[in-house]
């Protein structure tokens, strides 16, 4: 395992670099949603209809002020609306607009086409193994970070 960890770190660096390349290519398209906004728009769409910004911050793991600025940008692009919370007259909830849903669908199709081209010569077994491994990896990182946060809180 000792030799594998640095190699995985190198591969993770490569993945981050390729992710930036995808972001740059997608952003170069005239109608593209910036990737950071796309990720948050996807999160809003996955949350129960009428979720609050604080729920979005928790779900996305981002600072509430970062989420607030991103939501403002999504609203200004017409991708999300803030609607009155029916249970709390002082609060608003986030709702993805029809324009936002169309932008999500377009962006997801672009990524699917790009991934399909990149993985065209992979066998079904290779694809399944990669998907399982990537899922397990992201869960393990999430657990490791959560455990680290818990340990740091306990030490304080």
C-alpha positions in Angstrom: 0.0 0.0 0.0 2.9 2.4 0.7 3.9 2.7 -2.9 0.3 2.9 -4.1 -0.7 6.0 -2.1 1.8 8.3 -3.8 0.7 6.9 -7.2 -3.0 7.5 -6.3 -2.0 11.1 -5.3 -0.4 11.5 -8.8 -3.5 10.2 -10.5 -5.7 12.5 -8.4 -3.6 15.4 -9.5 -4.1 14.3 -13.1 -7.8 14.0 -12.5 -7.9 17.6 -11.2 -6.0 18.8 -14.2 -8.3 17.0 -16.6 -11.3 18.4 -14.7 -9.9 21.9 -15.2 -9.5 21.2 -18.9 -13.2 20.0 -19.1 -14.2 23.2 -17.3 -12.2 25.4 -19.7 -13.6 23.7 -22.7 -17.2 23.8 -21.5 -16.9 27.4 -20.4 -15.6 28.4 -23.9 -19.0 27.5 -25.3 -21.3 30.5 -25.6 -24.2 29.1 -23.7 -22.4 27.2 -21.0 -23.0 27.6 -17.3 -19.8 28.0 -15.4 -18.9 24.7 -13.8 -19.1 25.9 -10.3 -22.6 27.2 -10.9 -23.5 24.0 -12.7 -22.5 21.9 -9.7 -24.6 24.1 -7.3 -27.6 24.1 -9.8 -27.4 20.3 -9.8 -27.4 20.2 -6.0 -30.4 22.5 -5.9 -32.2 20.3 -8.4 -31.4 17.2 -6.2 -32.7 18.7 -3.0 -36.3 18.6 -2.2 -38.3 21.3 -4.0 -38.1 24.5 -2.0 -34.9 24.0 -0.1 -33.1 26.8 1.7 -29.6 28.1 0.9 -28.3 26.7 4.2 -29.3 23.2 3.1 -27.5 23.8 -0.1 -24.4 24.9 1.8 -24.5 21.7 4.0 -25.2 19.4 1.0 -22.4 20.9 -1.1 -19.9 21.3 1.7 -19.4 25.0 0.8 -19.3 28.1 3.0 -22.7 29.8 3.3 -21.2 33.1 1.9 -19.9 31.2 -1.2 -23.3 29.6 -1.7 -25.0 33.0 -1.3 -22.9 34.6 -4.0 -23.4 31.6 -6.3 -27.1 31.6 -5.7 -27.2 35.3 -6.6 -25.5 34.5 -9.9 -27.9 31.6 -10.6 -30.8 33.9 -9.9 -29.4 36.7 -12.1 -29.0 34.2 -15.0 -32.6 33.1 -14.5 -31.7 29.5 -13.6 -33.0 29.6 -10.0 -35.7 31.6 -8.3 -36.1 32.6 -4.7 -39.7 32.0 -3.6 -41.3 32.7 -0.3 -41.1 29.8 2.2 -44.7 28.7 2.9 -43.7 27.7 6.4 -41.6 30.7 7.3 -42.6 34.1 6.0 -39.1 35.5 6.7 -37.3 32.9 4.6 -37.1 32.1 0.9 -36.6 28.7 -0.8 -34.6 27.9 -3.9 -36.4 26.5 -7.0 -34.8 25.6 -10.3 -36.5 27.3 -13.2 -37.5 25.8 -16.5 -34.5 27.6 -18.0 -32.3 26.1 -15.3 -33.6 22.6 -16.0 -32.9 23.0 -19.7 -29.4 24.3 -18.9 -28.8 21.3 -16.7 -30.0 18.9 -19.3 -27.8 20.5 -22.0 -24.7 20.5 -19.7 -25.3 16.9 -18.7 -25.6 15.8 -22.3 -22.4 17.6 -23.1 -20.5 15.8 -20.3 -22.1 12.4 -21.3 -21.0 12.9 -25.0 -17.5 13.8 -23.8 -17.2 10.9 -21.5 -18.6 8.5 -24.1 -15.9 9.6 -26.6 -13.2 9.3 -23.9 -14.3 5.8 -22.8 -15.3 4.5 -26.2 -12.7 1.7 -26.2 -13.2 0.6 -22.6 -14.9 -2.8 -22.1 -18.1 -3.0 -20.0 -16.1 -4.7 -17.3 -13.5 -1.9 -17.2 -16.3 0.7 -17.1 -18.1 -1.1 -14.2 -14.8 -1.6 -12.3 -13.9 2.1 -12.7 -17.3 3.3 -11.6 -17.2 1.1 -8.5 -13.7 2.1 -7.7 -14.4 5.8 -8.2 -17.5 5.6 -6.0 -15.7 3.8 -3.3 -12.8 6.3 -3.5 -15.1 9.3 -3.1 -16.9 7.7 -0.2 -13.6 6.9 1.5 -12.3 10.5 1.1 -15.6 11.8 2.4 -15.4 9.5 5.4 -11.7 10.3 6.0 -12.4 14.0 6.0 -15.5 13.6 8.2 -13.5 11.5 10.7 -10.7 14.1 10.6 -13.2 16.9 11.3 -14.7 14.9 14.2 -11.3 14.3 15.7 -10.3 17.9 15.4 -13.5 19.0 17.1 -13.0 16.5 19.9 -9.4 17.8 20.5 -10.7 21.4 20.9 
